[in-house]
mmCIF file with all atom_site columns, C-alpha atoms in Angstrom:
data_model
loop_
_atom_site.group_PDB
_atom_site.id
_atom_site.type_symbol
_atom_site.label_atom_id
_atom_site.label_alt_id
_atom_site.label_comp_id
_atom_site.label_asym_id
_atom_site.label_entity_id
_atom_site.label_seq_id
_atom_site.pdbx_PDB_ins_code
_atom_site.Cartn_x
_atom_site.Cartn_y
_atom_site.Cartn_z
_atom_site.occupancy
_atom_site.B_iso_or_equiv
_atom_site.pdbx_formal_charge
_atom_site.auth_seq_id
_atom_site.auth_comp_id
_atom_site.auth_asym_id
_atom_site.auth_atom_id
_atom_site.pdbx_PDB_model_num
ATOM 1   C CA . MET A 1 1   ? 229.592 -28.663 63.018  1.00 63.00 ? 199 MET A CA 1
ATOM 2   C CA . THR A 1 2   ? 226.163 -28.730 64.281  1.00 71.00 ? 200 THR A CA 1
ATOM 3   C CA . ILE A 1 3   ? 224.569 -25.591 65.987  1.00 72.00 ? 201 ILE A CA 1
ATOM 4   C CA . LEU A 1 4   ? 224.153 -27.972 69.238  1.00 62.00 ? 202 LEU A CA 1
ATOM 5   C CA . THR A 1 5   ? 228.064 -28.469 69.147  1.00 62.00 ? 203 THR A CA 1
ATOM 6   C CA . LYS A 1 6   ? 228.997 -24.942 68.411  1.00 62.00 ? 204 LYS A CA 1
ATOM 7   C CA . SER A 1 7   ? 226.518 -23.889 71.257  1.00 59.00 ? 205 SER A CA 1
ATOM 8   C CA . MET A 1 8   ? 228.165 -26.468 73.705  1.00 58.00 ? 206 MET A CA 1
ATOM 9   C CA . ILE A 1 9   ? 231.648 -24.873 72.643  1.00 66.00 ? 207 ILE A CA 1
ATOM 10  C CA . LEU A 1 10  ? 230.421 -21.386 73.369  1.00 56.00 ? 208 LEU A CA 1
ATOM 11  C CA . VAL A 1 11  ? 229.094 -22.235 76.610  1.00 56.00 ? 209 VAL A CA 1
ATOM 12  C CA . VAL A 1 12  ? 232.124 -24.245 77.782  1.00 55.00 ? 210 VAL A CA 1
ATOM 13  C CA . ALA A 1 13  ? 234.379 -21.286 76.597  1.00 55.00 ? 211 ALA A CA 1
ATOM 14  C CA . LEU A 1 14  ? 232.165 -18.408 78.360  1.00 55.00 ? 212 LEU A CA 1
ATOM 15  C CA . GLY A 1 15  ? 232.164 -20.625 81.721  1.00 54.00 ? 213 GLY A CA 1
ATOM 16  C CA . LEU A 1 16  ? 235.925 -21.062 81.547  1.00 52.00 ? 214 LEU A CA 1
ATOM 17  C CA . GLY A 1 17  ? 236.489 -17.320 80.776  1.00 53.00 ? 215 GLY A CA 1
ATOM 18  C CA . ALA A 1 18  ? 234.227 -16.228 83.861  1.00 51.00 ? 216 ALA A CA 1
ATOM 19  C CA . CYS A 1 19  ? 236.548 -18.280 86.139  1.00 50.00 ? 217 CYS A CA 1
ATOM 20  C CA . THR A 1 20  ? 240.056 -16.591 85.344  1.00 48.00 ? 218 THR A CA 1
ATOM 21  C CA . ASP A 1 21  ? 239.920 -13.816 87.888  1.00 48.00 ? 219 ASP A CA 1
ATOM 22  C CA . GLY A 1 22  ? 237.596 -14.335 91.014  1.00 47.00 ? 220 GLY A CA 1
ATOM 23  C CA . GLY A 1 23  ? 238.931 -10.971 92.360  1.00 45.00 ? 221 GLY A CA 1
ATOM 24  C CA . ARG A 1 24  ? 238.103 -8.728  89.197  1.00 42.00 ? 222 ARG A CA 1
ATOM 25  C CA . PHE A 1 25  ? 235.079 -7.029  90.582  1.00 41.00 ? 223 PHE A CA 1
ATOM 26  C CA . GLY A 1 26  ? 236.965 -6.025  93.880  1.00 45.00 ? 224 GLY A CA 1
ATOM 27  C CA . GLY A 1 27  ? 236.144 -9.103  95.996  1.00 45.00 ? 225 GLY A CA 1
ATOM 28  C CA . ASN A 1 28  ? 238.481 -11.554 97.476  1.00 45.00 ? 226 ASN A CA 1
ATOM 29  C CA . GLY A 1 29  ? 238.279 -14.207 94.908  1.00 47.00 ? 227 GLY A CA 1
ATOM 30  C CA . ASN A 1 30  ? 235.859 -16.412 96.813  1.00 48.00 ? 228 ASN A CA 1
ATOM 31  C CA . GLY A 1 31  ? 232.620 -15.005 95.667  1.00 48.00 ? 229 GLY A CA 1
ATOM 32  C CA . THR A 1 32  ? 232.145 -12.162 98.314  1.00 45.00 ? 230 THR A CA 1
ATOM 33  C CA . VAL A 1 33  ? 232.441 -8.531  97.717  1.00 45.00 ? 231 VAL A CA 1
ATOM 34  C CA . GLY A 1 34  ? 233.588 -7.127  101.103 1.00 43.00 ? 232 GLY A CA 1
ATOM 35  C CA . VAL A 1 35  ? 230.522 -8.402  103.080 1.00 45.00 ? 233 VAL A CA 1
ATOM 36  C CA . VAL A 1 36  ? 231.000 -9.924  106.467 1.00 46.00 ? 234 VAL A CA 1
ATOM 37  C CA . ASP A 1 37  ? 228.555 -12.257 107.434 1.00 52.00 ? 235 ASP A CA 1
ATOM 38  C CA . ALA A 1 38  ? 227.573 -11.635 111.209 1.00 59.00 ? 236 ALA A CA 1
ATOM 39  C CA . THR A 1 39  ? 224.936 -14.616 111.051 1.00 64.00 ? 237 THR A CA 1
ATOM 40  C CA . GLY A 1 40  ? 227.476 -17.140 109.642 1.00 82.00 ? 238 GLY A CA 1
ATOM 41  C CA . ALA A 1 41  ? 228.691 -20.257 111.397 1.00 82.00 ? 239 ALA A CA 1
ATOM 42  C CA . SER A 1 42  ? 232.028 -18.581 112.003 1.00 89.00 ? 240 SER A CA 1
ATOM 43  C CA . ASN A 1 43  ? 230.404 -16.100 114.512 1.00 93.00 ? 241 ASN A CA 1
ATOM 44  C CA . PRO A 1 44  ? 230.171 -17.714 117.771 1.00 94.00 ? 242 PRO A CA 1
ATOM 45  C CA . THR A 1 45  ? 226.914 -15.572 118.904 1.00 93.00 ? 243 THR A CA 1
ATOM 46  C CA . SER A 1 46  ? 224.980 -16.530 115.556 1.00 94.00 ? 244 SER A CA 1
ATOM 47  C CA . PRO A 1 47  ? 222.196 -19.442 115.516 1.00 94.00 ? 245 PRO A CA 1
ATOM 48  C CA . ALA A 1 48  ? 224.256 -21.049 112.336 1.00 94.00 ? 246 ALA A CA 1
ATOM 49  C CA . TYR A 1 49  ? 227.285 -21.385 114.896 1.00 95.00 ? 247 TYR A CA 1
ATOM 50  C CA . PHE A 1 50  ? 225.121 -22.780 117.312 1.00 96.00 ? 248 PHE A CA 1
ATOM 51  C CA . ARG A 1 51  ? 223.432 -25.415 114.901 1.00 95.00 ? 249 ARG A CA 1
ATOM 52  C CA . GLU A 1 52  ? 226.965 -26.374 113.282 1.00 94.00 ? 250 GLU A CA 1
ATOM 53  C CA . THR A 1 53  ? 229.586 -26.128 115.969 1.00 95.00 ? 251 THR A CA 1
ATOM 54  C CA . VAL A 1 54  ? 227.493 -26.536 119.395 1.00 96.00 ? 252 VAL A CA 1
ATOM 55  C CA . GLY A 1 55  ? 225.212 -29.120 118.101 1.00 96.00 ? 253 GLY A CA 1
ATOM 56  C CA . ASP A 1 56  ? 221.375 -28.474 117.496 1.00 97.00 ? 254 ASP A CA 1
ATOM 57  C CA . ARG A 1 57  ? 220.337 -31.936 118.244 1.00 97.00 ? 255 ARG A CA 1
ATOM 58  C CA . VAL A 1 58  ? 220.433 -34.818 120.622 1.00 98.00 ? 256 VAL A CA 1
ATOM 59  C CA . LEU A 1 59  ? 219.470 -38.694 119.704 1.00 98.00 ? 257 LEU A CA 1
ATOM 60  C CA . PHE A 1 60  ? 217.508 -41.158 121.811 1.00 98.00 ? 258 PHE A CA 1
ATOM 61  C CA . LEU A 1 61  ? 217.396 -44.872 121.996 1.00 97.00 ? 259 LEU A CA 1
ATOM 62  C CA . VAL A 1 62  ? 214.332 -46.746 120.845 1.00 96.00 ? 260 VAL A CA 1
ATOM 63  C CA . ASP A 1 63  ? 211.280 -46.005 122.595 1.00 96.00 ? 261 ASP A CA 1
ATOM 64  C CA . GLN A 1 64  ? 213.284 -43.799 125.259 1.00 97.00 ? 262 GLN A CA 1
ATOM 65  C CA . SER A 1 65  ? 213.106 -40.258 126.320 1.00 97.00 ? 263 SER A CA 1
ATOM 66  C CA . SER A 1 66  ? 216.127 -40.670 128.595 1.00 98.00 ? 264 SER A CA 1
ATOM 67  C CA . LEU A 1 67  ? 219.041 -38.665 127.907 1.00 98.00 ? 265 LEU A CA 1
ATOM 68  C CA . THR A 1 68  ? 222.414 -40.693 127.005 1.00 98.00 ? 266 THR A CA 1
ATOM 69  C CA . ASP A 1 69  ? 225.721 -39.409 128.325 1.00 98.00 ? 267 ASP A CA 1
ATOM 70  C CA . GLU A 1 70  ? 226.651 -37.844 124.646 1.00 98.00 ? 268 GLU A CA 1
ATOM 71  C CA . ALA A 1 71  ? 223.208 -36.154 124.581 1.00 98.00 ? 269 ALA A CA 1
ATOM 72  C CA . LYS A 1 72  ? 223.906 -34.463 128.049 1.00 98.00 ? 270 LYS A CA 1
ATOM 73  C CA . GLY A 1 73  ? 227.202 -33.474 126.807 1.00 98.00 ? 271 GLY A CA 1
ATOM 74  C CA . ILE A 1 74  ? 225.641 -31.678 123.944 1.00 98.00 ? 272 ILE A CA 1
ATOM 75  C CA . LEU A 1 75  ? 222.937 -30.296 125.979 1.00 98.00 ? 273 LEU A CA 1
ATOM 76  C CA . ARG A 1 76  ? 225.579 -28.948 128.295 1.00 98.00 ? 274 ARG A CA 1
ATOM 77  C CA . ALA A 1 77  ? 227.374 -27.423 125.654 1.00 98.00 ? 275 ALA A CA 1
ATOM 78  C CA . GLN A 1 78  ? 223.741 -25.757 124.218 1.00 98.00 ? 276 GLN A CA 1
ATOM 79  C CA . ALA A 1 79  ? 223.273 -24.401 127.926 1.00 98.00 ? 277 ALA A CA 1
ATOM 80  C CA . ASN A 1 80  ? 226.475 -22.701 127.910 1.00 98.00 ? 278 ASN A CA 1
ATOM 81  C CA . TRP A 1 81  ? 225.690 -21.116 124.551 1.00 98.00 ? 279 TRP A CA 1
ATOM 82  C CA . LEU A 1 82  ? 222.487 -20.067 125.607 1.00 98.00 ? 280 LEU A CA 1
ATOM 83  C CA . MET A 1 83  ? 223.428 -18.579 128.930 1.00 97.00 ? 281 MET A CA 1
ATOM 84  C CA . ALA A 1 84  ? 226.217 -16.597 126.754 1.00 97.00 ? 282 ALA A CA 1
ATOM 85  C CA . ASN A 1 85  ? 223.594 -15.329 124.356 1.00 97.00 ? 283 ASN A CA 1
ATOM 86  C CA . THR A 1 86  ? 220.666 -14.213 126.287 1.00 96.00 ? 284 THR A CA 1
ATOM 87  C CA . GLU A 1 87  ? 219.181 -12.381 123.351 1.00 96.00 ? 285 GLU A CA 1
ATOM 88  C CA . TYR A 1 88  ? 217.921 -15.782 121.969 1.00 97.00 ? 286 TYR A CA 1
ATOM 89  C CA . THR A 1 89  ? 214.963 -18.007 123.001 1.00 97.00 ? 287 THR A CA 1
ATOM 90  C CA . ALA A 1 90  ? 214.818 -21.984 121.970 1.00 98.00 ? 288 ALA A CA 1
ATOM 91  C CA . VAL A 1 91  ? 211.975 -24.290 120.877 1.00 98.00 ? 289 VAL A CA 1
ATOM 92  C CA . ILE A 1 92  ? 212.864 -27.675 121.442 1.00 98.00 ? 290 ILE A CA 1
ATOM 93  C CA . GLU A 1 93  ? 211.369 -30.027 118.804 1.00 98.00 ? 291 GLU A CA 1
ATOM 94  C CA . GLY A 1 94  ? 210.808 -33.618 119.768 1.00 98.00 ? 292 GLY A CA 1
ATOM 95  C CA . HIS A 1 95  ? 210.785 -36.170 117.009 1.00 98.00 ? 293 HIS A CA 1
ATOM 96  C CA . ALA A 1 96  ? 210.173 -39.892 116.651 1.00 97.00 ? 294 ALA A CA 1
ATOM 97  C CA . ASP A 1 97  ? 210.960 -42.631 114.050 1.00 96.00 ? 295 ASP A CA 1
ATOM 98  C CA . GLU A 1 98  ? 208.285 -44.055 111.749 1.00 94.00 ? 296 GLU A CA 1
ATOM 99  C CA . GLN A 1 99  ? 207.368 -47.272 114.111 1.00 93.00 ? 297 GLN A CA 1
ATOM 100 C CA . GLY A 1 100 ? 204.095 -46.926 116.169 1.00 94.00 ? 298 GLY A CA 1
ATOM 101 C CA . THR A 1 101 ? 201.219 -44.876 116.144 1.00 96.00 ? 299 THR A CA 1
ATOM 102 C CA . ARG A 1 102 ? 200.742 -41.421 115.473 1.00 97.00 ? 300 ARG A CA 1
ATOM 103 C CA . GLU A 1 103 ? 199.472 -40.572 118.697 1.00 97.00 ? 301 GLU A CA 1
ATOM 104 C CA . TYR A 1 104 ? 202.137 -42.746 120.573 1.00 97.00 ? 302 TYR A CA 1
ATOM 105 C CA . ASN A 1 105 ? 204.887 -40.957 118.591 1.00 97.00 ? 303 ASN A CA 1
ATOM 106 C CA . LEU A 1 106 ? 203.499 -37.443 119.338 1.00 98.00 ? 304 LEU A CA 1
ATOM 107 C CA . ALA A 1 107 ? 203.542 -38.180 122.984 1.00 98.00 ? 305 ALA A CA 1
ATOM 108 C CA . LEU A 1 108 ? 207.341 -39.554 122.885 1.00 98.00 ? 306 LEU A CA 1
ATOM 109 C CA . GLY A 1 109 ? 208.301 -36.685 120.944 1.00 98.00 ? 307 GLY A CA 1
ATOM 110 C CA . ALA A 1 110 ? 206.905 -34.421 123.677 1.00 98.00 ? 308 ALA A CA 1
ATOM 111 C CA . ARG A 1 111 ? 208.735 -36.602 126.153 1.00 98.00 ? 309 ARG A CA 1
ATOM 112 C CA . ARG A 1 112 ? 211.902 -36.174 124.318 1.00 98.00 ? 310 ARG A CA 1
ATOM 113 C CA . ALA A 1 113 ? 211.495 -32.396 124.055 1.00 98.00 ? 311 ALA A CA 1
ATOM 114 C CA . ASN A 1 114 ? 210.776 -32.130 127.609 1.00 98.00 ? 312 ASN A CA 1
ATOM 115 C CA . SER A 1 115 ? 213.658 -34.178 128.826 1.00 98.00 ? 313 SER A CA 1
ATOM 116 C CA . ALA A 1 116 ? 216.012 -31.971 126.672 1.00 98.00 ? 314 ALA A CA 1
ATOM 117 C CA . LYS A 1 117 ? 214.232 -28.522 128.180 1.00 98.00 ? 315 LYS A CA 1
ATOM 118 C CA . GLU A 1 118 ? 214.561 -29.989 131.905 1.00 98.00 ? 316 GLU A CA 1
ATOM 119 C CA . PHE A 1 119 ? 218.195 -30.766 131.339 1.00 98.00 ? 317 PHE A CA 1
ATOM 120 C CA . LEU A 1 120 ? 218.903 -27.353 129.955 1.00 98.00 ? 318 LEU A CA 1
ATOM 121 C CA . VAL A 1 121 ? 216.929 -25.713 132.859 1.00 98.00 ? 319 VAL A CA 1
ATOM 122 C CA . SER A 1 122 ? 219.170 -27.859 135.294 1.00 98.00 ? 320 SER A CA 1
ATOM 123 C CA . GLN A 1 123 ? 222.458 -26.066 133.735 1.00 98.00 ? 321 GLN A CA 1
ATOM 124 C CA . GLY A 1 124 ? 220.787 -22.829 134.568 1.00 98.00 ? 322 GLY A CA 1
ATOM 125 C CA . VAL A 1 125 ? 219.133 -21.794 131.231 1.00 98.00 ? 323 VAL A CA 1
ATOM 126 C CA . SER A 1 126 ? 215.685 -19.891 132.257 1.00 97.00 ? 324 SER A CA 1
ATOM 127 C CA . GLY A 1 127 ? 212.708 -22.015 131.340 1.00 97.00 ? 325 GLY A CA 1
ATOM 128 C CA . SER A 1 128 ? 210.907 -18.954 130.255 1.00 97.00 ? 326 SER A CA 1
ATOM 129 C CA . ARG A 1 129 ? 213.193 -18.655 127.349 1.00 97.00 ? 327 ARG A CA 1
ATOM 130 C CA . LEU A 1 130 ? 212.497 -22.307 126.402 1.00 98.00 ? 328 LEU A CA 1
ATOM 131 C CA . ARG A 1 131 ? 209.409 -23.962 124.504 1.00 98.00 ? 329 ARG A CA 1
ATOM 132 C CA . VAL A 1 132 ? 208.623 -27.552 123.514 1.00 98.00 ? 330 VAL A CA 1
ATOM 133 C CA . LEU A 1 133 ? 206.889 -28.839 120.455 1.00 98.00 ? 331 LEU A CA 1
ATOM 134 C CA . THR A 1 134 ? 206.269 -32.313 119.145 1.00 98.00 ? 332 THR A CA 1
ATOM 135 C CA . TYR A 1 135 ? 206.207 -33.467 115.812 1.00 97.00 ? 333 TYR A CA 1
ATOM 136 C CA . GLY A 1 136 ? 206.284 -37.223 116.648 1.00 95.00 ? 334 GLY A CA 1
ATOM 137 C CA . LYS A 1 137 ? 206.993 -39.120 113.409 1.00 95.00 ? 335 LYS A CA 1
ATOM 138 C CA . GLU A 1 138 ? 205.676 -36.355 111.234 1.00 96.00 ? 336 GLU A CA 1
ATOM 139 C CA . ARG A 1 139 ? 209.004 -34.652 110.163 1.00 96.00 ? 337 ARG A CA 1
ATOM 140 C CA . PRO A 1 140 ? 211.622 -37.577 109.530 1.00 94.00 ? 338 PRO A CA 1
ATOM 141 C CA . ILE A 1 141 ? 215.005 -36.342 108.252 1.00 95.00 ? 339 ILE A CA 1
ATOM 142 C CA . ALA A 1 142 ? 215.969 -39.803 106.981 1.00 93.00 ? 340 ALA A CA 1
ATOM 143 C CA . VAL A 1 143 ? 213.208 -41.721 105.176 1.00 91.00 ? 341 VAL A CA 1
ATOM 144 C CA . CYS A 1 144 ? 213.746 -45.575 104.742 1.00 90.00 ? 342 CYS A CA 1
ATOM 145 C CA . SER A 1 145 ? 212.747 -48.415 107.048 1.00 87.00 ? 343 SER A CA 1
ATOM 146 C CA . GLU A 1 146 ? 215.922 -49.155 108.422 1.00 90.00 ? 344 GLU A CA 1
ATOM 147 C CA . GLU A 1 147 ? 217.670 -48.845 111.737 1.00 93.00 ? 345 GLU A CA 1
ATOM 148 C CA . SER A 1 148 ? 220.195 -45.908 110.137 1.00 91.00 ? 346 SER A CA 1
ATOM 149 C CA . CYS A 1 149 ? 217.085 -43.776 109.451 1.00 93.00 ? 347 CYS A CA 1
ATOM 150 C CA . TYR A 1 150 ? 215.181 -44.627 112.424 1.00 95.00 ? 348 TYR A CA 1
ATOM 151 C CA . ALA A 1 151 ? 218.299 -43.721 114.790 1.00 96.00 ? 349 ALA A CA 1
ATOM 152 C CA . GLN A 1 152 ? 218.489 -40.295 113.085 1.00 96.00 ? 350 GLN A CA 1
ATOM 153 C CA . ASN A 1 153 ? 214.684 -39.637 113.414 1.00 96.00 ? 351 ASN A CA 1
ATOM 154 C CA . ARG A 1 154 ? 214.791 -40.369 117.184 1.00 97.00 ? 352 ARG A CA 1
ATOM 155 C CA . ARG A 1 155 ? 215.891 -36.752 118.216 1.00 98.00 ? 353 ARG A CA 1
ATOM 156 C CA . ALA A 1 156 ? 215.248 -33.496 119.942 1.00 98.00 ? 354 ALA A CA 1
ATOM 157 C CA . VAL A 1 157 ? 216.144 -30.481 118.078 1.00 98.00 ? 355 VAL A CA 1
ATOM 158 C CA . THR A 1 158 ? 216.852 -26.964 119.899 1.00 98.00 ? 356 THR A CA 1
ATOM 159 C CA . VAL A 1 159 ? 215.808 -24.185 117.470 1.00 97.00 ? 357 VAL A CA 1
ATOM 160 C CA . ILE A 1 160 ? 217.329 -20.988 118.198 1.00 96.00 ? 358 ILE A CA 1
ATOM 161 C CA . ALA A 1 161 ? 215.263 -17.699 117.815 1.00 92.00 ? 359 ALA A CA 1
ATOM 162 C CA . ALA A 1 162 ? 215.812 -13.969 118.576 1.00 86.00 ? 360 ALA A CA 1
ATOM 163 C CA . GLY A 1 163 ? 213.887 -12.242 121.030 1.00 73.00 ? 361 GLY A CA 1
ATOM 164 C CA . GLY A 1 164 ? 215.009 -13.781 124.409 1.00 54.00 ? 362 GLY A CA 1
ATOM 165 C CA . ASN A 1 165 ? 214.769 -12.646 127.904 1.00 54.00 ? 363 ASN A CA 1
ATOM 166 C CA . SER A 1 166 ? 217.842 -11.444 129.806 1.00 46.00 ? 364 SER A CA 1
#
């Protein structure tokens, strides 16, 4: 046997031996040792819960800043969460796909962010807790020159931060 083969067998054996008893160090077998994550997605007052369960983004049609019915539903849920969690503020980021000029897409991103903000305010969220920011086409989440990517990039994202006004 070569040294490389022996090394690989040793690594595999050590790896398998490490998997035998997940709770041997006082944990619960899933990698945590008595830690409760109050900021995780299972805590309904956490930003992670907002992002993953409520939904932090709404999508727009090509060249539009008007809210779809689906977007309004997501924003209603965001408004409910924000009203129940007044210790948070939000920045609403407007985005566009890669089509068009930089200047046009910055303006379109701003209109999208403002549409989302105005809807949240109409649902009772204080405008002083909301800020808008536009990135235009500068921060795509999907990069390709196909409609499937463009559709993901035409969005407004609500980013939650601590430090709200009651």
